[in-house]
mmCIF file of C-alpha atoms in Angstrom:
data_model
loop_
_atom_site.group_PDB
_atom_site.id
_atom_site.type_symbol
_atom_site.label_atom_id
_atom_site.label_comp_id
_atom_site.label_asym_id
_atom_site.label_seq_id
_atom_site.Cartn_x
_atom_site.Cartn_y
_atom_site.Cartn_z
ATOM 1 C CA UNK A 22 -12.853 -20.059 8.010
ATOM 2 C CA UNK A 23 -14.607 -16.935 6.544
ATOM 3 C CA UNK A 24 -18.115 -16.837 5.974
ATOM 4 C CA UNK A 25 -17.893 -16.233 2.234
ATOM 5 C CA UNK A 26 -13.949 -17.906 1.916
ATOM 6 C CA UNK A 27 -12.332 -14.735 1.421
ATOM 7 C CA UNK A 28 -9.824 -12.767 3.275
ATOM 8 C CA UNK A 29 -10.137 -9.014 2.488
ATOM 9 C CA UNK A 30 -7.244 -6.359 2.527
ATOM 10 C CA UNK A 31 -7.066 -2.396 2.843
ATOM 11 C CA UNK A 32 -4.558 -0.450 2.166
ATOM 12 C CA UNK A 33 -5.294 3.400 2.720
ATOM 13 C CA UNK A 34 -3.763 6.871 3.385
ATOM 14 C CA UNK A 35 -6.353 9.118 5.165
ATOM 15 C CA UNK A 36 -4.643 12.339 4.878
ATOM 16 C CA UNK A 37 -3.392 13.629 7.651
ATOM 17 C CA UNK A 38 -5.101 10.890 9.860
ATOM 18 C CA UNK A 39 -8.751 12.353 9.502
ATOM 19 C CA UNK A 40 -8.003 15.274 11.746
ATOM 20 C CA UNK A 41 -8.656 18.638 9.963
ATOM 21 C CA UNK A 42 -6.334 22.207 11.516
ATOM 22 C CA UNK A 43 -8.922 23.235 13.418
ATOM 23 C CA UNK A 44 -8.974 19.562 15.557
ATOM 24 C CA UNK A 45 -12.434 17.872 14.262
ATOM 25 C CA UNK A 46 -11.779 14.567 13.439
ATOM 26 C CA UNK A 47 -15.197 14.044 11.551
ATOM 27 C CA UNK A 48 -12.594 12.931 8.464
ATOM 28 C CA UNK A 49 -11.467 9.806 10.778
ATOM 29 C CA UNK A 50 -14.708 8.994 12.032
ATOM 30 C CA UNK A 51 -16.341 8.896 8.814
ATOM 31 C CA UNK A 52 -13.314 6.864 7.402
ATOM 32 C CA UNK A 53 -13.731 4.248 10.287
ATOM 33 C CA UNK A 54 -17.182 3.822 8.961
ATOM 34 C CA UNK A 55 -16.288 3.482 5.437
ATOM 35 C CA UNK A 56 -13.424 0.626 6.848
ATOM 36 C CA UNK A 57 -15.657 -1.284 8.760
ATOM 37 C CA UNK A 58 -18.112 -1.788 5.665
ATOM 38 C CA UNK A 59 -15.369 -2.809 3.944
ATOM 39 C CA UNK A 60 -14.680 -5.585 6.201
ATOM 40 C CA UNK A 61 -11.195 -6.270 5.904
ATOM 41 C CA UNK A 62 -9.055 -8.490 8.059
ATOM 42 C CA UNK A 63 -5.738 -6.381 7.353
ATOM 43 C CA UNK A 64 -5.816 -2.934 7.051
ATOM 44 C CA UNK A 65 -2.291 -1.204 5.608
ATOM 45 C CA UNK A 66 -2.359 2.251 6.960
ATOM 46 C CA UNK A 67 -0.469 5.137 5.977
ATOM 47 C CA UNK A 68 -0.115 8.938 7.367
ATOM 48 C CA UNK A 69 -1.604 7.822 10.999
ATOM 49 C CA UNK A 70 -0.552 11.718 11.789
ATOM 50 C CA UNK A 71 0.793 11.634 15.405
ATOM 51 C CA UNK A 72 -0.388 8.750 16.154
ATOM 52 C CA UNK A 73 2.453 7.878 17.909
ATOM 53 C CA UNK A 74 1.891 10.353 20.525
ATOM 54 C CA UNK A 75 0.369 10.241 24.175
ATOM 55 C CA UNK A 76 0.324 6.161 24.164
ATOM 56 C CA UNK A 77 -0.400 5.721 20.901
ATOM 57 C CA UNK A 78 -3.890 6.916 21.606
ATOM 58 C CA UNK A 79 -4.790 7.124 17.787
ATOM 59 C CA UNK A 80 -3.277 4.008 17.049
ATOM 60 C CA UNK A 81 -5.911 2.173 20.165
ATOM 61 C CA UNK A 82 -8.924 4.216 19.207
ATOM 62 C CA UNK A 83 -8.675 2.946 15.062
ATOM 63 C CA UNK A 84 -7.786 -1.078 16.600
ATOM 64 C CA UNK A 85 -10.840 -0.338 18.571
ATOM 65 C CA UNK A 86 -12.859 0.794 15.867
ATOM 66 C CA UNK A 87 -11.700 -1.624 13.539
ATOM 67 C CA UNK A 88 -13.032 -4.656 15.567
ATOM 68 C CA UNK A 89 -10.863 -5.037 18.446
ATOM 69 C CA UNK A 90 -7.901 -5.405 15.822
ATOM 70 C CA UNK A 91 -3.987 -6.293 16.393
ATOM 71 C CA UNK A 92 -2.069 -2.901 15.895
ATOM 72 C CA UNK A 93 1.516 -2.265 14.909
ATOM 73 C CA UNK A 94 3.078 1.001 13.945
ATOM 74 C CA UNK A 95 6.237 2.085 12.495
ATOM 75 C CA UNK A 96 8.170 5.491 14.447
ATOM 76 C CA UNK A 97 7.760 8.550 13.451
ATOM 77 C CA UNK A 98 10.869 10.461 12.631
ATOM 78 C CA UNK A 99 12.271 13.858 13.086
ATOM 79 C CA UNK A 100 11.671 14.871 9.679
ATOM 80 C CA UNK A 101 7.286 13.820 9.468
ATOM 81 C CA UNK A 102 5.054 12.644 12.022
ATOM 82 C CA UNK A 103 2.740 10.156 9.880
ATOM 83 C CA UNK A 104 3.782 6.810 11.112
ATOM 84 C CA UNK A 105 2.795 3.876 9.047
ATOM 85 C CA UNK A 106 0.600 1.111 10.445
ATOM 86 C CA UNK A 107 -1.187 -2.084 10.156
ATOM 87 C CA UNK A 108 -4.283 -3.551 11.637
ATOM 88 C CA UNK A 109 -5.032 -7.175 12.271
ATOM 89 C CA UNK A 110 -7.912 -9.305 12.794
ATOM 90 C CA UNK A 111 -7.205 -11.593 15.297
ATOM 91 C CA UNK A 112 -9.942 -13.944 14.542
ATOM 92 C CA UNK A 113 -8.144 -14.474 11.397
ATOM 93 C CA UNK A 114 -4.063 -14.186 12.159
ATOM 94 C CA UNK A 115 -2.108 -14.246 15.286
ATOM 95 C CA UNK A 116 1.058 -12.341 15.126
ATOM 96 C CA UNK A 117 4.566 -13.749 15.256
ATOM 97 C CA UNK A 118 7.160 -10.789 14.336
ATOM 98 C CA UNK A 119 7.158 -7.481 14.056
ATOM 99 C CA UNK A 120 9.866 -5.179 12.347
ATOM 100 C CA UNK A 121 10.347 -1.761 11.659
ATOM 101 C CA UNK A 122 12.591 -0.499 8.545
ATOM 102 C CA UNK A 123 14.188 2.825 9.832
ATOM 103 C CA UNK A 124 17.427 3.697 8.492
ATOM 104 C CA UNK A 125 17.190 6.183 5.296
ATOM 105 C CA UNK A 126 13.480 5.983 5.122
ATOM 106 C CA UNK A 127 11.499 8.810 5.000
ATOM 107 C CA UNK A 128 8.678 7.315 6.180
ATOM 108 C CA UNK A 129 9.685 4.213 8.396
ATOM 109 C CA UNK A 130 7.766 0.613 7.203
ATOM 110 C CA UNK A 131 5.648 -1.191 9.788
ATOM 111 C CA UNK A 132 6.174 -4.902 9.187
ATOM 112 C CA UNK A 133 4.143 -7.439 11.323
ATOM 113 C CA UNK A 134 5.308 -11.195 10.293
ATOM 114 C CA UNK A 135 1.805 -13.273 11.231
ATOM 115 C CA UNK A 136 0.471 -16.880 10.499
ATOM 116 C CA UNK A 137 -3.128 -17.759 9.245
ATOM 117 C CA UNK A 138 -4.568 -19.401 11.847
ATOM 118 C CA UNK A 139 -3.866 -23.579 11.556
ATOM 119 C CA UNK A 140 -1.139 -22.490 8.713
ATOM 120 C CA UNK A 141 2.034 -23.610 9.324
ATOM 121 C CA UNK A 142 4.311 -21.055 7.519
ATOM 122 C CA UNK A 143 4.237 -17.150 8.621
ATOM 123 C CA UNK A 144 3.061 -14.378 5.547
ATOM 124 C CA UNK A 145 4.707 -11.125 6.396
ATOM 125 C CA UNK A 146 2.964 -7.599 6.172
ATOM 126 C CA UNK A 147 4.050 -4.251 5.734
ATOM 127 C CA UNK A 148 2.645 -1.159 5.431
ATOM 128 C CA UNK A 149 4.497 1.176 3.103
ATOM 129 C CA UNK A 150 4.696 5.150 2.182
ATOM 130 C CA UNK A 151 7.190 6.003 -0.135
ATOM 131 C CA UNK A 152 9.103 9.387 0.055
ATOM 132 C CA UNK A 153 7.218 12.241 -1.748
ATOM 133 C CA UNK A 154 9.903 14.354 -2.511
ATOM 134 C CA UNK A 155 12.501 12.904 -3.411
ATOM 135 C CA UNK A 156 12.808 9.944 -6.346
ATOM 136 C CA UNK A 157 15.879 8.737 -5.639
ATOM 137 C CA UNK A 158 14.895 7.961 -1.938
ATOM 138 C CA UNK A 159 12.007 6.338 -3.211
ATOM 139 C CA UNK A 160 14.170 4.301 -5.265
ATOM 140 C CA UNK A 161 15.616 2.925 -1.685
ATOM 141 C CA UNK A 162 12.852 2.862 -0.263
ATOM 142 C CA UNK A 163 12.012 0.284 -2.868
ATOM 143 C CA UNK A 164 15.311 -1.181 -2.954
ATOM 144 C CA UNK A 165 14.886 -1.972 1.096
ATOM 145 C CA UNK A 166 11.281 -3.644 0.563
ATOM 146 C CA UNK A 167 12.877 -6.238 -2.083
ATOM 147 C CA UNK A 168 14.161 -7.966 1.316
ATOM 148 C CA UNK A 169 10.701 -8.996 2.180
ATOM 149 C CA UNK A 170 10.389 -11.300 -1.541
ATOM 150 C CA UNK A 171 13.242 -13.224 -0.626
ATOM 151 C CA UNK A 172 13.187 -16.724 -1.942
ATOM 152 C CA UNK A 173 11.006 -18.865 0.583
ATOM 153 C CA UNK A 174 9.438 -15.805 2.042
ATOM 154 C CA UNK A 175 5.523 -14.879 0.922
ATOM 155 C CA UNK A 176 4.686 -11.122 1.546
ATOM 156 C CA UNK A 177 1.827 -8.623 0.799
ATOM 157 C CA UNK A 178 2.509 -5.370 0.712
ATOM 158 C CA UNK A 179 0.207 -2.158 0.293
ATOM 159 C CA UNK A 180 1.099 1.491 0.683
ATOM 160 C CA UNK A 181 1.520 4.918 -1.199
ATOM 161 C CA UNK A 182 4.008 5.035 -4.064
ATOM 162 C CA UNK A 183 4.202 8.294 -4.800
ATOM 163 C CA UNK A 184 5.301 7.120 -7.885
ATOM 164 C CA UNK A 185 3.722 5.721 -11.359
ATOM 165 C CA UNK A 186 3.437 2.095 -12.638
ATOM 166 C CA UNK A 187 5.685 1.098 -15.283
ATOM 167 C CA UNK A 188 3.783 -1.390 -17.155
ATOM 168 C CA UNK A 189 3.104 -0.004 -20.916
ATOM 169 C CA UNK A 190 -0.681 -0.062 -20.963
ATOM 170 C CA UNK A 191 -0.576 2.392 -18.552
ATOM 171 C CA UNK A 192 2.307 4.630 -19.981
ATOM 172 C CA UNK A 193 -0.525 6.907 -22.043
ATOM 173 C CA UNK A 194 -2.155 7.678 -18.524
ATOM 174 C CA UNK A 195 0.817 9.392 -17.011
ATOM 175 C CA UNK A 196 0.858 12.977 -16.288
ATOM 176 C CA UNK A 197 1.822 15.456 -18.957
ATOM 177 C CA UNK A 198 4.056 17.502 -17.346
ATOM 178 C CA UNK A 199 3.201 20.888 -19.844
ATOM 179 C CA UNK A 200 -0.086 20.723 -18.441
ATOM 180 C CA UNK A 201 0.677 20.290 -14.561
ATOM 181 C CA UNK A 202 0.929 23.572 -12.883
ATOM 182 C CA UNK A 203 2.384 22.765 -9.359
ATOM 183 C CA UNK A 204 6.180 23.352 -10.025
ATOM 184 C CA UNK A 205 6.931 21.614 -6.646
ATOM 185 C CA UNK A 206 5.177 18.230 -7.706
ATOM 186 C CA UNK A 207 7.064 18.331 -10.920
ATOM 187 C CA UNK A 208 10.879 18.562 -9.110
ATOM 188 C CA UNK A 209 9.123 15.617 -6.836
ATOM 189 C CA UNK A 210 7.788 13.034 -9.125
ATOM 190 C CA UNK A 211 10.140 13.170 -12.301
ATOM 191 C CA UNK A 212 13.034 11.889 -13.269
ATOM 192 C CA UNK A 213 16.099 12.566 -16.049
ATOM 193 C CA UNK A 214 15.522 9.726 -18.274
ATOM 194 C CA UNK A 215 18.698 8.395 -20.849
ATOM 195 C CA UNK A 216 17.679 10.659 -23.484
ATOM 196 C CA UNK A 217 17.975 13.360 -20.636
ATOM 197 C CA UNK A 218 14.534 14.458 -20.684
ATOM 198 C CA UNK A 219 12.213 14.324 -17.592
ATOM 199 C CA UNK A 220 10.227 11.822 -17.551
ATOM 200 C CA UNK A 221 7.675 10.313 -14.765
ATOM 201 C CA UNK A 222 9.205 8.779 -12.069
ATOM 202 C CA UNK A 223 8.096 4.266 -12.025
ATOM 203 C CA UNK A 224 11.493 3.353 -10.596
ATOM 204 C CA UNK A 225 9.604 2.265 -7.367
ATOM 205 C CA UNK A 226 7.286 0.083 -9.504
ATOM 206 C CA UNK A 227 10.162 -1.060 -11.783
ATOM 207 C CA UNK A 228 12.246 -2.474 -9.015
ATOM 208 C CA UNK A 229 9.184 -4.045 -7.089
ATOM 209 C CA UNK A 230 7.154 -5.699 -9.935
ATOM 210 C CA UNK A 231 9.646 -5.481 -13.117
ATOM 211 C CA UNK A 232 11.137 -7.958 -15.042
ATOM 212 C CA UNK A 233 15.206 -7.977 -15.322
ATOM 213 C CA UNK A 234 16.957 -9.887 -18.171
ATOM 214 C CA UNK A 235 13.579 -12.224 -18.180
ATOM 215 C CA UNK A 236 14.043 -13.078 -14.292
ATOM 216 C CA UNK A 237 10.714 -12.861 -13.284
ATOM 217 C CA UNK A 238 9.907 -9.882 -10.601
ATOM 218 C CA UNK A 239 10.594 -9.967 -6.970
ATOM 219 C CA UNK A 240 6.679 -9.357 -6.390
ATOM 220 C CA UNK A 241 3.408 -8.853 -8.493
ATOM 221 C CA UNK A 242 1.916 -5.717 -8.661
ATOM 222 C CA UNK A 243 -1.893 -6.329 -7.978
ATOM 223 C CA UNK A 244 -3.965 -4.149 -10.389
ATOM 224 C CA UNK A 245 -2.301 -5.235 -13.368
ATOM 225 C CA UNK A 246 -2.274 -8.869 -11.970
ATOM 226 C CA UNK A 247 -5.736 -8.996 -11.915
ATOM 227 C CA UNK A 248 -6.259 -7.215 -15.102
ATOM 228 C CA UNK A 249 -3.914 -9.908 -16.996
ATOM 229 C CA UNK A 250 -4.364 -12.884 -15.705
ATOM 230 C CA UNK A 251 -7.951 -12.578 -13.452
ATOM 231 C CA UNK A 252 -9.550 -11.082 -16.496
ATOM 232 C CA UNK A 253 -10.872 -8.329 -14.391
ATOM 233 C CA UNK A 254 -11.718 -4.932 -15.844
ATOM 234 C CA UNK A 255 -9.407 -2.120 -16.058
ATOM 235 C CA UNK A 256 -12.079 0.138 -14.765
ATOM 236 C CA UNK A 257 -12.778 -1.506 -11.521
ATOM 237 C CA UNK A 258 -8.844 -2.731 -10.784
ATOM 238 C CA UNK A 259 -6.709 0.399 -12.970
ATOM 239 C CA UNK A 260 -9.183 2.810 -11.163
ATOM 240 C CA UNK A 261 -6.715 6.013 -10.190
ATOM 241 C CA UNK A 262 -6.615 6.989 -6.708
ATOM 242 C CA UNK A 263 -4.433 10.421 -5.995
ATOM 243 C CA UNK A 264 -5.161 13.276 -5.838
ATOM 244 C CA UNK A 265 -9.000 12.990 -5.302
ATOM 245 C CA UNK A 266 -8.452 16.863 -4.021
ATOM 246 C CA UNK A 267 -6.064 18.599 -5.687
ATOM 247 C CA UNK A 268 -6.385 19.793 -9.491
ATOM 248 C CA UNK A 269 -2.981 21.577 -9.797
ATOM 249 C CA UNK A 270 -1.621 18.501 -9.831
ATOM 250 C CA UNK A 271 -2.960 17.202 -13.375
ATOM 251 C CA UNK A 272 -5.293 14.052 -13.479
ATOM 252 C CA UNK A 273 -5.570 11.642 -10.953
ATOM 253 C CA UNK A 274 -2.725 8.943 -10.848
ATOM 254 C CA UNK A 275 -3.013 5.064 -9.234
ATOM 255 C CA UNK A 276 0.106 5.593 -7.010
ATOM 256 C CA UNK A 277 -1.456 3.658 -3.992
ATOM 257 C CA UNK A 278 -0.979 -0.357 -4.308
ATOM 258 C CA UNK A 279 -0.719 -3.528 -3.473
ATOM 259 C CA UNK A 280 2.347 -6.038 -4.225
ATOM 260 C CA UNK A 281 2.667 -9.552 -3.246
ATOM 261 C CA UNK A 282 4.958 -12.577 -3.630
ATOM 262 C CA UNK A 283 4.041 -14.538 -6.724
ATOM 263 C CA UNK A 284 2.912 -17.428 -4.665
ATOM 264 C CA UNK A 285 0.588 -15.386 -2.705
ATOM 265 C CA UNK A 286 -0.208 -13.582 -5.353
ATOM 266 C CA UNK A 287 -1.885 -17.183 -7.161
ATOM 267 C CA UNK A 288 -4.757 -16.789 -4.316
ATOM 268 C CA UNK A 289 -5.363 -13.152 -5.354
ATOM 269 C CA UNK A 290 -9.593 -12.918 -6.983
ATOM 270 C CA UNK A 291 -9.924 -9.189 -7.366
ATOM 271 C CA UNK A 292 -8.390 -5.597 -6.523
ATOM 272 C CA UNK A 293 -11.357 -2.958 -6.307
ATOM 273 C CA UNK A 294 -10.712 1.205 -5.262
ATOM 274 C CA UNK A 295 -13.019 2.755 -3.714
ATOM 275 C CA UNK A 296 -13.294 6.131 -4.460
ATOM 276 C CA UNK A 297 -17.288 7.071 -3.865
ATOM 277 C CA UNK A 298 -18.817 10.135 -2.092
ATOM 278 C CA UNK A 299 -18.005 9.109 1.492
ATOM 279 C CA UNK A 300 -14.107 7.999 0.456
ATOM 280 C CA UNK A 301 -13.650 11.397 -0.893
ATOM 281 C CA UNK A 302 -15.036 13.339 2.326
ATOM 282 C CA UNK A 303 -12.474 11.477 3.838
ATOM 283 C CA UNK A 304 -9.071 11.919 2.276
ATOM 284 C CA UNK A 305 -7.395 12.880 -1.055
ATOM 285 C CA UNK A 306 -6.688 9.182 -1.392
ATOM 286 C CA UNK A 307 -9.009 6.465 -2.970
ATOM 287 C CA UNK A 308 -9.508 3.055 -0.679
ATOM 288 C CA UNK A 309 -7.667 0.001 -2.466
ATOM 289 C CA UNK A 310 -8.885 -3.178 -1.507
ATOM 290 C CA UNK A 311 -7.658 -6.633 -2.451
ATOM 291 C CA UNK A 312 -9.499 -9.670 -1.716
ATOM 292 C CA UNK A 313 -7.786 -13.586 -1.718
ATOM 293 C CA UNK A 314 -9.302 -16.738 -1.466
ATOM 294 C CA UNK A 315 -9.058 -18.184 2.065
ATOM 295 C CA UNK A 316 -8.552 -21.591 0.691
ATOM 296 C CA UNK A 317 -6.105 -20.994 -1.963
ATOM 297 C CA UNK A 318 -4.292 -18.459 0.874
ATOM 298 C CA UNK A 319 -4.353 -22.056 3.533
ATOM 299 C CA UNK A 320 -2.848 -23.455 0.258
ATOM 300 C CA UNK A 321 0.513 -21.531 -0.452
ATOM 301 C CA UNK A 322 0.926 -21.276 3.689
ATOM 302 C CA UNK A 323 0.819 -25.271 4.614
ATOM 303 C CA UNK A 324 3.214 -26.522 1.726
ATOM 304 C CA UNK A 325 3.485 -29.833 1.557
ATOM 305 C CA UNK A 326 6.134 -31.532 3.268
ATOM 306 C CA UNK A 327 9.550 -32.446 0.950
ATOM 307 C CA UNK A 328 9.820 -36.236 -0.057
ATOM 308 C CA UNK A 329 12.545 -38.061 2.015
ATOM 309 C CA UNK A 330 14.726 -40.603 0.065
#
């Protein structure tokens, strides 16, 4: 058990894997610090920039750094060579599966199945990062994570969306597009809506966390989850987290998330990003964390056994 009976999650994209053009890596290294204090027991990785390459060097030297951590990483592909990852304590989980989800993606998603040590049922992982060009492959790219809420299954999932939420309270914090000068990230994150206007692409969000003809959603989408029914602020959970660099791009936007099974979900206690001084010497992307209750997680992963006649 935990110390404090919490289990603590990371999901983060360090841009371009803390390594700068002119090969200093002071980025990673001071990212590495700001994980550690964190203290998670997963950490969801994204744009782990050729980490894939000589050994999967990168991929040993963050494990390392992280604590001596389990490591799993997606391929790269042809087209971009920042593999997705995850990071597991193995004081905490001991792996059982692990799956990669190739075919169409732009980004390929790592997917480590693992069980909570003295649980019997497994809780699969995946790191995600969600095309950035293009919304109808994100749209896929969605469509292909649905697989991992499949009735029985629990899941948590964290990643970059490149994409908006959907929820309504949220609507009047969407870009407006008249006042966003890159051209490029206009064609990239909008979409033609009935009324044939452009509007901000939530697709993604919509087919992850959305209700359909009242069925309930395939998975909950963590910031508003704790905002509605944890009571937690909007300020500390809502908290944007792209682009912390780049003001062409109009405000910042919370496209990097967490989504989870609803039973999982039920041991959720908060969702804080990170976003202070040394998060922002780091990357362009804010630190989400989400932390469970250890108990409540042993809970929904040892069900108890079905009554026999």
């Amino acid at each position: 058990m935990s110390s404090d009976d919490t289990i603590r999650f990371l999901s983060w994209n360090i841009e371009h894997n803390g390594v700068d053009p002119d090969g200093s890596d002071k980025r990673w290294h001071r990212a590495m610090a700001v994980a550690k204090e964190v203290g998670a027991h997963v950490v969801f990785r994204q744009e782990v920039t050729r980490g894939h390459l000589h050994g999967k060097r990168a991929m040993w030297a963050e494990a390392a750094r992280l604590g001596g951590f389990f490591p799993f990483m997606a391929s790269a592909t042809k087209e971009s060579a920042n593999p997705t990852a995850v990071y597991v304590d193995p004081n905490m989980f001991e792996p059982v599966q692990e799956f990669e989800h190739q075919t169409s993606m732009w980004h390929p998603i790592c997917n480590p199945v693992v069980r909570l040590k003295g649980c019997p049922k497994p809780l699969s992982l995946a790191s995600f990062h969600l095309c950035s060009w293009d919304p109808d492959t994100r749209a896929r790219e969605a469509k292909r994570l649905t697989i991992l809420g499949r009735p029985g299954m629990e899941a948590i999932l964290g990643g970059d969306c490149n994409s908006y939420v959907h929820a309504a309270d949220e609507a009047p914090d969407l870009p407006d597009w008249d006042r966003v000068d890159d051209r490029t990230h206009f064609e990239h994150r909008t979409v033609v809506n009935h009324y044939g206007v452009r509007v901000s692409d939530t697709r993604p969000d919509k087919i992850l966390a959305g209700r359909h003809d009242q069925r309930p959603p395939v998975f909950m989408e963590l910031g508003q989850y704790a905002v509605k029914q944890l009571g937690q602020s909007r300020q500390s959970a809502l908290t944007p987290t792209a682009s912390l660099w780049k003001s062409n791009q109009g405000p910042r936007q919370r496209i990097d998330r967490f989504y989870a099974t609803p039973g999982i979900a039920k041991a959720l206690r908060s969702v804080e990003v990170l976003d202070h001084k040394d998060v922002k010497k780091s990357t362009d992307h804010a630190a989400v964390v989400a932390v469970y209750s250890e108990t409540e997680m042993r809970r929904v992963l040892s069900p108890e056994p079905a009554e026999t006649a």
